[in-house]
Amino acid sequence: MEVLQPHSNLKQLIVWFYGGVRFASWFSSLINIVNLELLFCTRCQRLPPLDHLPSLKSLTMVGFDKLEYISENESSNSMSDEMMRISFFPSLETLSIFNCPVLKGWWRAHTHNNAASSSSTENLSLPSFPRLSTLEIINCPNLTSMPLYPNVERIELTRSSWKVVDSLFVRGASDITHDVGVDVSASSSSPHLSKLTHLTLNGIEDLASLPEEISNLTSLQHLQIIYCSNLASLPEGIRGLPCLNTLKIQRCPMLSERCKKETGEDWFKIAHIPHIDIN
């Protein structure tokens, strides 16, 4: 792969079954790439820096059996923290991560060494995806931390950990410092997930309750909950969602029982929603 010379105006690249441990260095020079798909690279343990690619709108990663972290923070060695935040995936609109069984997070927890500083424990500020509108995470059970995505409109989380959304949705940005070793308190001024219109939760085994804070999802229109067997009830805050017009609950025994029409204990929380599908 290293000896290939991709065209300077390459817009789309799909890599299937690459057998190497790391990708070629020229990936970082694909300044015109719009769509990048990396599929079933089962031996890969490190990705090239992709966060600065100015034209990248869609990134799909499928079947990385050995990958634990998306980034090794190499970019922080060559540019200031401020520059990293400004240039972090500036055009990315769609991010899909499927079947990455050992993926834990975006960054490996680290100590930020700075020769010009007397302290070796300075925190990086966590970047945000400025344009990300669609986030899909499927079959990534160990993924628990992500960059911020304040403008996301659609989230699908399937057979993965609720923690990857919960870190922003419930506790707020400033509390995920433990997960990624960075300071996120000043990363974004807009309310997290306030633009979210579609939320799908499918097979989330560690989801026992949705928070009181669900009322912050003021743009939510469509909520789908499937195979969440440990989810026992809906929060009171669901009554305060002004745009919610569709609720689907499927294969959730405890929740379905509580949401039965007229008789369920949670029916009064959802009776106002125009379209309800429970089975």
XYZ file of C-alpha atoms in Angstrom:
279
model
C 0.000 0.000 0.000
C 2.818 2.434 0.799
C 4.099 2.440 -2.806
C 0.737 3.427 -4.288
C 0.385 7.009 -5.494
C -3.265 8.111 -5.338
C -4.402 10.929 -7.586
C -4.245 14.315 -5.878
C -7.929 14.957 -6.657
C -9.171 11.588 -5.369
C -12.707 12.050 -3.983
C -13.683 8.537 -2.865
C -11.620 5.637 -1.541
C -12.878 2.245 -0.378
C -10.359 -0.170 1.146
C -11.427 -3.809 1.603
C -9.589 -6.493 3.605
C -6.310 -4.638 4.011
C -4.047 -7.005 5.944
C -1.511 -4.574 7.405
C -1.128 -3.401 10.988
C -1.118 0.286 9.974
C -2.131 2.276 6.909
C 0.129 4.007 4.418
C 1.421 7.470 5.289
C -0.148 9.020 2.177
C -3.632 8.779 3.730
C -2.913 12.043 5.528
C -2.356 13.819 2.197
C -5.791 13.019 0.718
C -6.887 16.630 0.977
C -9.707 16.265 -1.575
C -11.167 13.007 -0.249
C -14.920 13.277 0.414
C -15.923 9.683 1.158
C -13.598 7.221 2.924
C -14.594 3.628 3.710
C -12.245 1.253 5.535
C -13.736 -2.227 5.604
C -12.638 -5.420 7.381
C -9.061 -4.386 8.035
C -8.919 -7.032 10.732
C -5.215 -6.751 11.637
C -5.012 -2.960 11.736
C -4.015 -1.512 15.111
C -3.356 2.118 14.150
C -5.067 4.591 11.871
C -3.389 7.488 10.073
C -4.353 11.001 11.258
C -7.585 11.802 9.445
C -8.969 14.634 11.563
C -7.409 17.441 9.487
C -8.682 16.305 6.057
C -10.588 19.410 4.899
C -13.046 17.792 2.456
C -13.939 14.546 4.236
C -17.734 14.361 4.630
C -18.313 10.660 5.262
C -16.158 8.190 7.203
C -17.105 4.511 7.521
C -15.122 1.959 9.519
C -16.210 -1.693 9.601
C -14.623 -4.811 11.045
C -11.491 -3.577 12.847
C -10.910 -6.542 15.144
C -7.683 -5.233 16.714
C -8.225 -1.467 16.886
C -8.499 -0.081 20.435
C -8.296 3.675 19.746
C -9.037 5.807 16.685
C -6.235 8.296 17.401
C -2.911 8.044 19.178
C -2.783 11.850 19.597
C -0.030 12.174 17.040
C -1.513 15.438 15.804
C -1.004 17.107 19.186
C 2.738 16.746 18.751
C 2.799 18.778 15.566
C 0.202 21.470 16.234
C -1.179 23.408 19.144
C -4.262 22.246 20.980
C -6.157 25.238 19.614
C -5.249 24.346 16.055
C -6.318 20.756 16.609
C -9.748 21.909 17.787
C -10.193 24.257 14.847
C -9.202 21.679 12.236
C -10.884 18.634 13.779
C -12.849 16.899 10.969
C -14.029 20.297 9.682
C -16.422 18.879 7.037
C -17.418 15.474 8.444
C -21.194 14.953 8.311
C -21.604 11.180 8.634
C -19.624 8.839 10.888
C -20.328 5.093 10.881
C -18.413 2.652 13.089
C -19.477 -1.007 12.856
C -18.139 -4.275 14.271
C -15.115 -3.014 16.190
C -15.163 -5.355 19.217
C -12.172 -3.990 21.160
C -12.522 -0.298 20.293
C -12.512 1.626 23.598
C -12.432 5.290 22.649
C -11.197 7.989 20.330
C -8.002 8.776 22.220
C -5.717 6.656 24.351
C -5.493 8.183 27.831
C -2.157 9.951 27.951
C 0.078 12.460 29.672
C 0.506 15.578 27.578
C 4.226 16.218 27.545
C 5.268 19.729 26.692
C 8.936 20.661 26.809
C 8.101 24.349 27.118
C 5.968 23.776 30.188
C 6.932 23.013 33.743
C 3.945 20.703 34.000
C 3.682 17.421 32.143
C 0.026 16.888 32.983
C -1.638 19.668 31.004
C -5.003 18.653 29.628
C -5.917 18.820 25.997
C -9.284 20.376 25.218
C -11.580 17.859 23.619
C -12.491 18.785 20.035
C -16.009 18.766 18.634
C -17.219 17.515 15.270
C -18.462 20.897 13.989
C -20.706 19.514 11.213
C -21.477 15.919 12.219
C -25.181 15.254 11.639
C -25.382 11.428 11.536
C -23.676 9.063 13.988
C -24.031 5.280 13.688
C -22.339 2.913 16.138
C -23.108 -0.789 15.718
C -21.536 -3.766 17.482
C -18.913 -1.788 19.389
C -19.582 -3.020 22.958
C -16.428 -1.532 24.532
C -16.642 1.952 23.018
C -17.382 4.311 25.909
C -16.022 7.746 24.922
C -16.165 9.964 21.857
C -15.408 13.530 20.802
C -18.274 15.972 21.261
C -20.967 16.120 18.597
C -23.131 19.120 19.523
C -24.889 19.431 16.149
C -25.798 15.786 15.544
C -29.299 15.157 14.184
C -29.440 11.358 14.010
C -27.963 8.739 16.329
C -28.242 4.974 15.930
C -26.712 2.884 18.696
C -26.963 -0.886 18.173
C -25.486 -3.628 20.376
C -23.093 -1.130 21.873
C -22.673 0.622 25.212
C -25.042 3.363 26.332
C -22.029 5.084 27.889
C -20.924 6.487 24.540
C -24.066 8.657 24.431
C -24.599 8.918 28.166
C -21.275 10.718 28.585
C -22.783 13.760 26.865
C -26.482 13.164 27.319
C -26.605 12.831 31.082
C -23.538 13.996 32.961
C -22.585 16.810 30.620
C -19.329 17.371 28.789
C -17.164 18.417 31.718
C -17.459 15.035 33.404
C -15.988 12.827 30.679
C -12.475 13.872 31.592
C -12.015 10.585 33.429
C -12.712 8.605 30.279
C -10.368 10.368 27.879
C -7.936 12.292 30.067
C -8.834 15.661 28.609
C -10.644 18.806 29.631
C -13.870 19.399 27.735
C -15.493 22.156 29.756
C -14.990 24.909 27.175
C -15.265 22.876 23.986
C -18.738 23.863 22.914
C -21.184 26.587 23.791
C -24.322 25.002 22.296
C -26.446 22.573 24.335
C -25.488 18.992 23.653
C -27.900 17.006 21.469
C -30.334 19.932 21.233
C -30.548 19.385 17.443
C -31.135 15.626 17.675
C -34.250 14.604 15.707
C -33.893 10.788 15.464
C -32.641 8.436 18.179
C -32.523 4.649 17.776
C -31.414 2.408 20.655
C -31.182 -1.254 19.676
C -29.920 -4.060 21.905
C -28.343 -1.798 24.534
C -27.862 -4.210 27.429
C -26.430 -1.648 29.870
C -29.376 0.721 29.431
C -31.429 0.457 32.633
C -33.040 3.894 32.509
C -33.291 6.945 30.309
C -32.416 10.154 32.313
C -34.566 13.104 33.660
C -32.588 15.292 31.297
C -34.233 13.699 28.200
C -36.342 16.872 28.202
C -33.279 18.684 26.811
C -33.820 16.930 23.465
C -36.121 19.689 22.307
C -35.847 18.766 18.608
C -36.415 15.003 19.007
C -39.079 13.755 16.585
C -38.522 10.014 16.383
C -37.540 7.690 19.271
C -37.071 3.971 18.637
C -36.189 1.498 21.403
C -35.588 -2.136 20.441
C -34.336 -5.166 22.386
C -33.457 -3.136 25.478
C -34.494 -5.825 27.944
C -33.191 -4.047 31.042
C -35.006 -0.787 30.372
C -37.882 -0.802 32.857
C -39.551 2.582 32.466
C -39.596 5.922 30.678
C -38.585 9.145 32.430
C -41.047 11.853 33.319
C -39.158 14.236 31.043
C -40.480 12.533 27.916
C -43.731 14.425 28.461
C -41.921 17.685 27.803
C -40.598 16.924 24.315
C -42.448 19.354 22.039
C -41.514 17.766 18.701
C -41.772 14.042 19.509
C -44.324 12.564 17.118
C -43.233 8.912 16.785
C -42.388 6.395 19.509
C -41.561 2.778 18.695
C -40.924 0.211 21.419
C -40.158 -3.313 20.230
C -39.002 -6.443 22.074
C -38.635 -4.643 25.409
C -40.756 -6.805 27.774
C -40.687 -4.652 30.900
C -41.041 -1.353 29.081
C -43.791 -2.600 26.782
C -45.825 -3.719 29.782
C -45.542 -0.318 31.467
C -46.462 1.487 28.259
C -49.658 -0.435 27.509
C -52.427 1.812 26.269
C -54.626 3.166 29.049
C -53.499 0.576 31.649
C -49.697 0.812 31.726
C -48.006 2.751 34.519
C -46.100 4.875 31.989
C -48.958 5.395 29.543
C -49.713 8.865 30.884
C -46.148 9.917 29.940
C -46.598 9.027 26.259
C -50.337 9.362 25.594
C -49.803 12.730 23.876
C -47.486 11.302 21.194
C -49.350 11.056 17.830
C -47.779 7.821 16.572
C -47.041 5.014 19.030
C -46.023 1.489 18.038
C -45.469 -1.005 20.875
C -44.986 -4.729 20.307
